[in-house]
């Protein structure tokens, strides 16, 4: 693995859209008992369902700690690869490499990771093992790496259309715990150079109470160039209403890198999902305090789906909105089957299916 | 990775000779301070030289613990892949998979590993991480696996010509700490089924004071079918003399699987190599006792070389016998260059270059 002292843009590499062909997908086996209830048993079962759904059409590699390796190998079907790798938690989207391609070769980007806010408002300490994963994964996949470790970014805070446009949120990228010494313009320049995009669309915010500082991948996702799904609610008393409405207004007045106006599909959220006292009782404490409190609202959104080579792997919450969400995604991705996964056990950890996956673009060597 | 409930012989797979084309080589980064002096610093430098020599003509993967990962990545050149994997020590030959092929696909064999003798006369406790490595490596390389974990065998205790013949030693394979409940015939049947060989040549013993119970890969190696090098000394007062002479007598009266007589090339050992008091002082204790004592003889032999795609990577001991050994191997492998590596820092750990490497036969997918 070579470290490349240049930028993807300078070398003609770009981040492809998620619907472009994948060579594979990487995930991390969940383990920490302050993130996942009852020591992670239910979360692991849910992750296995996600991995299995994705593995129907692409090679999935699951990273497991030394301690969990045998569990992972036993629980996952044999065509899924398990590799030993240490981590602090299980969010492949946020600290696996962001992969770029020039159509022939793929390369990885290592961003800096500080647990969604470092000492300002990060979610756990330390985060050193997570931060090392992008580099280890580039080495594992034998791809060269751009090292932007001094720039804090999580993969879940960006979405691209593969055609020159990136969407992100100000709430996250301009947060005090990421890159407080960089201006919005400087941050945007990082995205342009690293993702090789022409235009960055800045939404103000994401999903209410999303502890990632409102990652874009929970509120808005491309389904094709100039066409997005937006997490929505019609309940004007829900704090989510103004947040989604703000996003809609921005999307309606913006154009993409090629000057196209956006088609916005509203993807209705489930009714507010809150954690129960019983679920909180299954979570270990962190720094002598509970990580969640009964009644706390979780950032449930159907936008947090993964586009695999032949499927849309999406979360279900056991809510009446499940089926309409499935139907909309089926309509928007007619060439893919929609695979719903009951995702409450993932949501409790603080994210969803998109957050726990990272696609690897297809290349000759994979 | 699928576990295959059959045998290589039944499926038409065999273990190729080491000189057949490799897709790669796997090694393990040394770390434990009771095996390697001064916390492994010198050993790591020597392993890096070995890996670099092999990587001139095949893809080398080095497994490093979480703790040593960064050191490995920093010390090894970028074209060598580093993957995180836990182990108890660093002997890839003995607990990485033995790979077999049918000419199209490769598969791995998992043997049981018990640290060269388990509770009878094993060299350390526990050995659980080592024992899991073959399985992890099959998964890493995405190859299916034959599981013979109930049969104790180390890769260094067998050599094959890829043409139906295996050489091993009674001292090791019939030792009390391996498979005491199996007869010699039953053990031989394992070798026939797993390596897909027709004939097993049993040498009585190996190198004097070789703590592996005298692995064959330190005393005798094929250089082509029906042609071997044999570690030798002309000093009749050296206990090695009778051991090597016994091997020679067996080889002179035996024929291989195809009925050919053996050509035996004597490869003279260096003068007895003993560990110094200073070197012993750099080794941590194990179970409250020193692992080596000053003056202890080490099992130094030039036979412990590795055949890479374009080279013979061989140990040098700073002895007058170095150059004649190099010249003989150069003559026997005229199409390969001979790369000598100063190997005292590896020898102190209890083995040599062949012991710390495991070749992976070439396949389409690698």
Coordinates of N, CA, C and O in Angstrom, one line a residue, chain A residues 1-2 59 66 69-70 73 78-86 129 132 135-136 139-142 365, chain B residues 1-2 59 66 69-70 73 78-86 129 132 135-136 139-142 365:
Chain A
X1 N 0.8 -1.2 0.0 CA 0.0 0.0 0.0 C 0.9 1.3 0.0 O 1.6 1.5 0.9
X2 N 0.7 2.0 -1.0 CA 1.5 3.3 -1.1 C 0.6 4.4 -0.6 O -0.6 4.5 -0.8
X59 N -19.2 -9.2 -2.6 CA -18.4 -9.9 -1.6 C -18.4 -9.0 -0.4 O -17.9 -7.9 -0.4
X66 N -10.3 -9.7 17.8 CA -9.9 -11.0 18.1 C -10.9 -11.8 19.0 O -11.2 -12.9 18.8
X69 N -14.0 -12.8 16.9 CA -13.7 -13.4 15.6 C -14.5 -14.7 15.4 O -15.2 -14.9 14.4
X70 N -14.5 -15.5 16.4 CA -15.1 -16.9 16.3 C -16.6 -16.7 16.2 O -17.3 -17.4 15.4
X73 N -17.4 -15.6 12.7 CA -17.3 -16.7 11.7 C -18.4 -17.7 11.9 O -18.9 -18.2 10.8
X78 N -20.8 -18.8 5.2 CA -19.4 -19.0 4.8 C -18.9 -18.1 3.6 O -17.7 -17.9 3.5
X79 N -19.8 -17.7 2.8 CA -19.3 -16.9 1.6 C -19.0 -15.4 2.0 O -18.5 -14.7 1.2
X80 N -19.3 -15.1 3.3 CA -18.9 -13.8 3.8 C -17.5 -14.0 4.5 O -17.3 -14.9 5.2
X81 N -16.6 -13.1 4.1 CA -15.2 -13.2 4.7 C -15.2 -12.5 6.0 O -15.7 -11.4 6.2
X82 N -14.5 -13.1 6.9 CA -14.3 -12.5 8.2 C -12.8 -12.2 8.4 O -12.0 -13.2 8.2
X83 N -12.4 -11.0 8.7 CA -11.0 -10.8 9.0 C -10.9 -10.2 10.4 O -11.8 -9.5 10.9
X84 N -9.8 -10.5 11.0 CA -9.5 -9.9 12.3 C -9.1 -8.4 12.2 O -8.2 -8.1 11.4
X85 N -9.7 -7.6 12.9 CA -9.3 -6.2 12.9 C -9.9 -5.5 14.2 O -11.0 -5.7 14.5
X86 N -9.0 -4.8 14.9 CA -9.5 -4.1 16.1 C -10.2 -2.8 15.8 O -9.8 -2.1 14.9
X129 N -8.5 3.2 17.6 CA -8.6 2.0 16.8 C -9.4 2.2 15.6 O -9.1 1.8 14.5
X132 N -7.6 4.1 12.9 CA -6.6 3.4 12.1 C -7.2 2.4 11.1 O -6.4 1.8 10.3
X135 N -6.7 3.0 7.1 CA -5.3 2.6 6.6 C -5.2 1.0 6.6 O -4.7 0.5 5.6
X136 N -5.7 0.4 7.6 CA -5.6 -1.1 7.6 C -6.4 -1.7 6.5 O -6.0 -2.7 5.9
X139 N -4.7 -1.4 3.1 CA -3.7 -2.4 3.0 C -4.3 -3.8 2.8 O -3.8 -4.5 1.9
X140 N -5.4 -4.1 3.5 CA -6.0 -5.4 3.3 C -6.5 -5.6 1.9 O -6.3 -6.6 1.3
X141 N -7.1 -4.5 1.3 CA -7.6 -4.6 -0.1 C -6.5 -4.3 -1.1 O -6.7 -4.3 -2.3
X142 N -5.3 -4.0 -0.6 CA -4.1 -3.8 -1.5 C -4.4 -2.7 -2.4 O -4.2 -2.8 -3.6
X365 N -9.2 -6.0 -10.1 CA -8.5 -6.9 -9.2 C -9.4 -7.6 -8.1 O -9.0 -8.6 -7.5
Chain B
X1 N -15.6 -18.6 3.2 CA -14.8 -19.8 3.3 C -15.6 -21.0 3.7 O -16.2 -20.9 4.8
X2 N -15.6 -22.0 2.9 CA -16.3 -23.2 3.2 C -15.4 -24.2 3.8 O -14.2 -24.3 3.5
X59 N 3.9 -11.7 -3.9 CA 3.1 -10.8 -3.0 C 3.3 -11.4 -1.6 O 2.8 -12.5 -1.3
X66 N -2.3 -6.3 16.8 CA -2.7 -5.0 16.9 C -1.6 -4.1 17.4 O -1.4 -3.0 16.9
X69 N 1.1 -3.6 14.8 CA 0.7 -3.3 13.4 C 1.5 -2.1 12.8 O 2.0 -2.1 11.7
X70 N 1.5 -1.0 13.6 CA 2.1 0.2 13.1 C 3.6 0.0 12.9 O 4.1 0.5 11.9
X73 N 4.0 -1.9 9.7 CA 3.7 -1.0 8.5 C 4.8 -0.1 8.2 O 5.1 0.2 7.1
X78 N 6.2 -0.6 1.2 CA 4.8 -0.5 1.0 C 4.2 -1.6 0.1 O 3.0 -1.8 0.2
X79 N 5.0 -2.2 -0.7 CA 4.4 -3.3 -1.6 C 4.1 -4.6 -0.8 O 3.6 -5.5 -1.3
X80 N 4.6 -4.6 0.4 CA 4.3 -5.8 1.3 C 3.0 -5.4 2.1 O 2.9 -4.3 2.6
X81 N 2.0 -6.3 2.0 CA 0.8 -6.1 2.7 C 0.9 -6.5 4.2 O 1.5 -7.5 4.5
X82 N 0.4 -5.6 5.1 CA 0.3 -5.9 6.5 C -1.1 -6.1 6.9 O -2.0 -5.2 6.5
X83 N -1.5 -7.2 7.5 CA -2.8 -7.4 8.0 C -2.8 -7.6 9.5 O -1.8 -8.2 10.0
X84 N -3.8 -7.2 10.2 CA -3.8 -7.4 11.7 C -4.3 -8.8 11.9 O -5.3 -9.3 11.4
X85 N -3.5 -9.5 12.7 CA -3.9 -10.9 13.1 C -3.2 -11.3 14.4 O -2.0 -11.0 14.5
X86 N -3.9 -11.8 15.4 CA -3.2 -12.1 16.6 C -2.6 -13.5 16.5 O -3.1 -14.4 15.8
X129 N -4.0 -18.8 19.9 CA -4.0 -17.9 18.8 C -3.3 -18.4 17.6 O -3.8 -18.2 16.5
X132 N -5.5 -20.9 15.7 CA -6.6 -20.3 14.9 C -6.2 -19.7 13.6 O -7.0 -19.2 12.8
X135 N -7.2 -21.1 9.9 CA -8.5 -20.8 9.6 C -8.7 -19.3 9.2 O -9.3 -19.0 8.2
X136 N -8.1 -18.4 10.0 CA -8.2 -17.0 9.6 C -7.5 -16.7 8.3 O -8.0 -15.9 7.5
X139 N -9.7 -17.8 5.4 CA -10.7 -16.8 5.2 C -10.2 -15.5 4.6 O -10.8 -15.0 3.6
X140 N -9.0 -15.1 5.1 CA -8.4 -13.8 4.5 C -8.2 -14.0 3.0 O -8.4 -13.1 2.2
X141 N -7.7 -15.2 2.6 CA -7.3 -15.4 1.2 C -8.6 -15.9 0.4 O -8.4 -16.2 -0.8
X142 N -9.7 -16.0 1.1 CA -10.9 -16.5 0.5 C -10.8 -17.8 -0.2 O -11.1 -18.0 -1.4
X365 N -7.1 -16.4 -9.0 CA -7.7 -15.3 -8.3 C -6.6 -14.4 -7.5 O -7.0 -13.3 -7.1

